[in-house]
Amino acid sequence: MAAKAGASQVAKAKSKAGEHAAEPVGATKLLAAMTGRASSAKARDGDEPVFAYIRSLPQPQRGIAESVDALAARTLPDLKRSVKWGMAWYGVGDGWCFSCGGFIGHVKLTFGRGTSLQPVPPVTPIGMGKDSRGVDLASVEELDEHQVAAWMQQATAIPGFGGKKR
């Protein structure tokens, strides 16, 4: 069921994630699991802080995060990005709906109100709240773009974190 990312998709993802921009200052030290901040990336709103965070990840996490970011950009026209708690956060309107963070051996894609999504994503992340659910992606090939895009659309239709109730 996993959607295979072709070379053109990976190239688009790299372009979307700012591969053409300046090189990262330093590589992110990856954790095995969420036990606090996912990385030392500084909290900042905007595209460039997220692109810099993604560039700081080692492969294969960088490629996975680039693909998730590119999928979010294609799926959500009013996408906003931020680095919070050491990982990339995404939302539309007044709140943050899902995050993407690099860890040892995988990228964790977490939906803040994941228990409200259909079907409910399979992974219950540690330290992210009782309603959070997501998927752990060890390779770009594990990214089921159709399902993840559906979850992204559903997640942005319900109140996100840090925003006004819709």
PDB file of C-alpha atoms in Angstrom:
ATOM      1  CA  MET A   1       0.000   0.000   0.000  1.00  0.00           C
ATOM      2  CA  ALA A   2       2.987   2.310   0.313  1.00  0.00           C
ATOM      3  CA  ALA A   3       3.316   4.824  -2.505  1.00  0.00           C
ATOM      4  CA  LYS A   4       6.697   4.669  -4.176  1.00  0.00           C
ATOM      5  CA  ALA A   5       8.338   8.041  -4.632  1.00  0.00           C
ATOM      6  CA  GLY A   6       9.887   8.320  -8.073  1.00  0.00           C
ATOM      7  CA  ALA A   7      13.011  10.273  -8.864  1.00  0.00           C
ATOM      8  CA  SER A   8      10.942  13.264 -10.003  1.00  0.00           C
ATOM      9  CA  GLN A   9       8.990  13.293  -6.710  1.00  0.00           C
ATOM     10  CA  VAL A  10      12.185  13.194  -4.685  1.00  0.00           C
ATOM     11  CA  ALA A  11      13.641  16.011  -6.818  1.00  0.00           C
ATOM     12  CA  LYS A  12      10.481  18.078  -6.277  1.00  0.00           C
ATOM     13  CA  ALA A  13      10.605  17.357  -2.542  1.00  0.00           C
ATOM     14  CA  LYS A  14      14.218  18.495  -2.373  1.00  0.00           C
ATOM     15  CA  SER A  15      13.374  21.656  -4.273  1.00  0.00           C
ATOM     16  CA  LYS A  16      10.352  22.359  -2.045  1.00  0.00           C
ATOM     17  CA  ALA A  17      12.400  21.754   1.092  1.00  0.00           C
ATOM     18  CA  GLY A  18      14.970  24.315   0.044  1.00  0.00           C
ATOM     19  CA  GLU A  19      17.845  22.124  -1.083  1.00  0.00           C
ATOM     20  CA  HIS A  20      18.965  25.051  -3.216  1.00  0.00           C
ATOM     21  CA  ALA A  21      19.250  27.247  -0.111  1.00  0.00           C
ATOM     22  CA  ALA A  22      22.268  27.645   2.161  1.00  0.00           C
ATOM     23  CA  GLU A  23      23.799  24.562   3.729  1.00  0.00           C
ATOM     24  CA  PRO A  24      22.878  23.820   7.366  1.00  0.00           C
ATOM     25  CA  VAL A  25      25.144  25.074  10.117  1.00  0.00           C
ATOM     26  CA  GLY A  26      25.378  21.668  11.782  1.00  0.00           C
ATOM     27  CA  ALA A  27      23.821  18.243  11.586  1.00  0.00           C
ATOM     28  CA  THR A  28      20.996  17.341  13.929  1.00  0.00           C
ATOM     29  CA  LYS A  29      21.796  14.701  16.538  1.00  0.00           C
ATOM     30  CA  LEU A  30      18.923  12.238  16.328  1.00  0.00           C
ATOM     31  CA  LEU A  31      17.183  10.715  19.340  1.00  0.00           C
ATOM     32  CA  ALA A  32      15.799   7.172  19.502  1.00  0.00           C
ATOM     33  CA  ALA A  33      12.381   8.386  20.731  1.00  0.00           C
ATOM     34  CA  MET A  34      10.508  11.510  21.787  1.00  0.00           C
ATOM     35  CA  THR A  35      11.786  12.208  25.304  1.00  0.00           C
ATOM     36  CA  GLY A  36      11.582  15.997  25.288  1.00  0.00           C
ATOM     37  CA  ARG A  37      12.757  18.206  22.451  1.00  0.00           C
ATOM     38  CA  ALA A  38      13.355  16.210  19.273  1.00  0.00           C
ATOM     39  CA  SER A  39      16.418  18.303  18.352  1.00  0.00           C
ATOM     40  CA  SER A  40      18.232  21.501  19.210  1.00  0.00           C
ATOM     41  CA  ALA A  41      16.523  23.355  16.332  1.00  0.00           C
ATOM     42  CA  LYS A  42      15.342  26.752  17.587  1.00  0.00           C
ATOM     43  CA  ALA A  43      11.625  27.567  17.655  1.00  0.00           C
ATOM     44  CA  ARG A  44      10.748  29.880  14.757  1.00  0.00           C
ATOM     45  CA  ASP A  45       7.779  30.341  12.468  1.00  0.00           C
ATOM     46  CA  GLY A  46       8.158  30.289   8.696  1.00  0.00           C
ATOM     47  CA  ASP A  47       9.310  28.173   5.801  1.00  0.00           C
ATOM     48  CA  GLU A  48      13.062  28.752   6.081  1.00  0.00           C
ATOM     49  CA  PRO A  49      13.447  27.478   9.690  1.00  0.00           C
ATOM     50  CA  VAL A  50      11.662  24.259   8.669  1.00  0.00           C
ATOM     51  CA  PHE A  51      13.769  23.916   5.516  1.00  0.00           C
ATOM     52  CA  ALA A  52      16.940  24.441   7.602  1.00  0.00           C
ATOM     53  CA  TYR A  53      15.779  21.790  10.101  1.00  0.00           C
ATOM     54  CA  ILE A  54      15.111  19.324   7.265  1.00  0.00           C
ATOM     55  CA  ARG A  55      18.531  20.079   5.690  1.00  0.00           C
ATOM     56  CA  SER A  56      20.166  19.329   9.042  1.00  0.00           C
ATOM     57  CA  LEU A  57      18.834  15.759   9.103  1.00  0.00           C
ATOM     58  CA  PRO A  58      21.033  12.890   7.923  1.00  0.00           C
ATOM     59  CA  GLN A  59      19.877  10.533   5.180  1.00  0.00           C
ATOM     60  CA  PRO A  60      17.503   8.729   4.968  1.00  0.00           C
ATOM     61  CA  GLN A  61      15.587  10.953   7.425  1.00  0.00           C
ATOM     62  CA  ARG A  62      16.235  14.039   5.273  1.00  0.00           C
ATOM     63  CA  GLY A  63      14.717  12.450   2.179  1.00  0.00           C
ATOM     64  CA  ILE A  64      11.689  11.240   4.131  1.00  0.00           C
ATOM     65  CA  ALA A  65      11.131  14.671   5.716  1.00  0.00           C
ATOM     66  CA  GLU A  66      11.549  16.367   2.309  1.00  0.00           C
ATOM     67  CA  SER A  67       8.879  14.061   0.868  1.00  0.00           C
ATOM     68  CA  VAL A  68       6.479  14.720   3.755  1.00  0.00           C
ATOM     69  CA  ASP A  69       7.044  18.471   3.418  1.00  0.00           C
ATOM     70  CA  ALA A  70       6.471  18.379  -0.355  1.00  0.00           C
ATOM     71  CA  LEU A  71       3.295  16.313   0.119  1.00  0.00           C
ATOM     72  CA  ALA A  72       2.020  18.822   2.687  1.00  0.00           C
ATOM     73  CA  ALA A  73       2.722  21.706   0.285  1.00  0.00           C
ATOM     74  CA  ARG A  74       0.846  19.965  -2.551  1.00  0.00           C
ATOM     75  CA  THR A  75      -2.056  18.925  -0.312  1.00  0.00           C
ATOM     76  CA  LEU A  76      -2.629  22.095   1.723  1.00  0.00           C
ATOM     77  CA  PRO A  77      -2.679  25.347  -0.295  1.00  0.00           C
ATOM     78  CA  ASP A  78      -2.618  27.619   2.788  1.00  0.00           C
ATOM     79  CA  LEU A  79       0.144  25.672   4.534  1.00  0.00           C
ATOM     80  CA  LYS A  80       2.158  27.362   7.265  1.00  0.00           C
ATOM     81  CA  ARG A  81       5.320  25.939   8.782  1.00  0.00           C
ATOM     82  CA  SER A  82       7.171  26.328  12.049  1.00  0.00           C
ATOM     83  CA  VAL A  83       9.886  24.705  14.107  1.00  0.00           C
ATOM     84  CA  LYS A  84       8.556  23.928  17.584  1.00  0.00           C
ATOM     85  CA  TRP A  85       9.862  21.511  20.204  1.00  0.00           C
ATOM     86  CA  GLY A  86      12.809  20.697  17.939  1.00  0.00           C
ATOM     87  CA  MET A  87      10.853  19.495  14.890  1.00  0.00           C
ATOM     88  CA  ALA A  88       8.813  20.735  11.934  1.00  0.00           C
ATOM     89  CA  TRP A  89       5.155  21.612  12.587  1.00  0.00           C
ATOM     90  CA  TYR A  90       2.495  22.221   9.953  1.00  0.00           C
ATOM     91  CA  GLY A  91      -0.929  23.825   9.992  1.00  0.00           C
ATOM     92  CA  VAL A  92      -3.427  26.077   8.289  1.00  0.00           C
ATOM     93  CA  GLY A  93      -5.377  28.939   9.808  1.00  0.00           C
ATOM     94  CA  ASP A  94      -5.026  29.321  13.547  1.00  0.00           C
ATOM     95  CA  GLY A  95      -3.395  26.120  14.732  1.00  0.00           C
ATOM     96  CA  TRP A  96      -0.746  23.443  14.301  1.00  0.00           C
ATOM     97  CA  CYS A  97      -2.087  20.092  13.100  1.00  0.00           C
ATOM     98  CA  PHE A  98       0.825  17.709  12.554  1.00  0.00           C
ATOM     99  CA  SER A  99       4.558  17.420  13.048  1.00  0.00           C
ATOM    100  CA  CYS A 100       7.451  15.706  11.320  1.00  0.00           C
ATOM    101  CA  GLY A 101      10.601  14.901  13.269  1.00  0.00           C
ATOM    102  CA  GLY A 102      13.739  12.883  12.565  1.00  0.00           C
ATOM    103  CA  PHE A 103      14.753  10.129  14.998  1.00  0.00           C
ATOM    104  CA  ILE A 104      17.279   7.282  14.881  1.00  0.00           C
ATOM    105  CA  GLY A 105      16.080   4.893  12.191  1.00  0.00           C
ATOM    106  CA  HIS A 106      12.896   6.750  11.232  1.00  0.00           C
ATOM    107  CA  VAL A 107      10.892   9.938  10.812  1.00  0.00           C
ATOM    108  CA  LYS A 108       7.908  10.350  13.078  1.00  0.00           C
ATOM    109  CA  LEU A 109       4.855  11.954  11.442  1.00  0.00           C
ATOM    110  CA  THR A 110       2.410  12.812  14.236  1.00  0.00           C
ATOM    111  CA  PHE A 111      -1.110  14.218  14.061  1.00  0.00           C
ATOM    112  CA  GLY A 112      -2.082  16.172  17.173  1.00  0.00           C
ATOM    113  CA  ARG A 113      -5.712  15.055  17.045  1.00  0.00           C
ATOM    114  CA  GLY A 114      -4.944  11.708  15.451  1.00  0.00           C
ATOM    115  CA  THR A 115      -7.662   9.784  17.258  1.00  0.00           C
ATOM    116  CA  SER A 116     -10.185  11.890  15.280  1.00  0.00           C
ATOM    117  CA  LEU A 117      -8.801  10.764  11.908  1.00  0.00           C
ATOM    118  CA  GLN A 118     -10.185   7.924   9.777  1.00  0.00           C
ATOM    119  CA  PRO A 119      -8.637   5.458   9.748  1.00  0.00           C
ATOM    120  CA  VAL A 120      -6.797   6.259  12.984  1.00  0.00           C
ATOM    121  CA  PRO A 121      -3.029   6.292  12.321  1.00  0.00           C
ATOM    122  CA  PRO A 122      -1.399   3.197  13.881  1.00  0.00           C
ATOM    123  CA  VAL A 123       1.341   4.622  16.145  1.00  0.00           C
ATOM    124  CA  THR A 124       0.697   6.178  19.570  1.00  0.00           C
ATOM    125  CA  PRO A 125       3.721   8.451  20.084  1.00  0.00           C
ATOM    126  CA  ILE A 126       5.285   8.780  23.519  1.00  0.00           C
ATOM    127  CA  GLY A 127       5.046  12.212  25.126  1.00  0.00           C
ATOM    128  CA  MET A 128       2.792  13.809  22.498  1.00  0.00           C
ATOM    129  CA  GLY A 129      -0.617  13.700  24.205  1.00  0.00           C
ATOM    130  CA  LYS A 130      -3.333  11.081  24.536  1.00  0.00           C
ATOM    131  CA  ASP A 131      -5.098  12.054  21.286  1.00  0.00           C
ATOM    132  CA  SER A 132      -1.932  12.050  19.144  1.00  0.00           C
ATOM    133  CA  ARG A 133      -1.403   9.325  16.561  1.00  0.00           C
ATOM    134  CA  GLY A 134       0.930   8.930  13.641  1.00  0.00           C
ATOM    135  CA  VAL A 135       3.250   6.788  11.602  1.00  0.00           C
ATOM    136  CA  ASP A 136       6.962   6.007  11.815  1.00  0.00           C
ATOM    137  CA  LEU A 137       8.622   6.063   8.395  1.00  0.00           C
ATOM    138  CA  ALA A 138      11.955   4.277   7.926  1.00  0.00           C
ATOM    139  CA  SER A 139      12.159   5.022   4.185  1.00  0.00           C
ATOM    140  CA  VAL A 140      10.560   7.203   1.513  1.00  0.00           C
ATOM    141  CA  GLU A 141       8.988   4.041   0.094  1.00  0.00           C
ATOM    142  CA  GLU A 142       6.970   3.621   3.311  1.00  0.00           C
ATOM    143  CA  LEU A 143       5.230   6.973   2.746  1.00  0.00           C
ATOM    144  CA  ASP A 144       1.687   6.134   1.615  1.00  0.00           C
ATOM    145  CA  GLU A 145       1.053   9.498  -0.031  1.00  0.00           C
ATOM    146  CA  HIS A 146      -2.656   8.890  -0.643  1.00  0.00           C
ATOM    147  CA  GLN A 147      -3.372   7.988   3.001  1.00  0.00           C
ATOM    148  CA  VAL A 148      -1.095  10.639   4.512  1.00  0.00           C
ATOM    149  CA  ALA A 149      -2.620  13.352   2.282  1.00  0.00           C
ATOM    150  CA  ALA A 150      -6.098  12.271   3.460  1.00  0.00           C
ATOM    151  CA  TRP A 151      -4.943  12.496   7.094  1.00  0.00           C
ATOM    152  CA  MET A 152      -3.418  15.935   6.442  1.00  0.00           C
ATOM    153  CA  GLN A 153      -6.711  17.202   5.001  1.00  0.00           C
ATOM    154  CA  GLN A 154      -8.721  15.732   7.875  1.00  0.00           C
ATOM    155  CA  ALA A 155      -6.299  17.122  10.489  1.00  0.00           C
ATOM    156  CA  THR A 156      -6.555  20.668   9.156  1.00  0.00           C
ATOM    157  CA  ALA A 157     -10.371  20.533   9.299  1.00  0.00           C
ATOM    158  CA  ILE A 158     -10.362  20.197  13.122  1.00  0.00           C
ATOM    159  CA  PRO A 159      -8.946  22.603  15.733  1.00  0.00           C
ATOM    160  CA  GLY A 160      -5.179  22.479  15.914  1.00  0.00           C
ATOM    161  CA  PHE A 161      -2.794  23.176  18.774  1.00  0.00           C
ATOM    162  CA  GLY A 162      -2.089  26.748  19.791  1.00  0.00           C
ATOM    163  CA  GLY A 163      -4.926  28.299  17.825  1.00  0.00           C
ATOM    164  CA  LYS A 164      -8.466  29.512  18.209  1.00  0.00           C
ATOM    165  CA  LYS A 165     -11.318  26.989  18.234  1.00  0.00           C
ATOM    166  CA  ARG A 166     -12.856  26.777  14.774  1.00  0.00           C
TER     167      ARG A 166
END
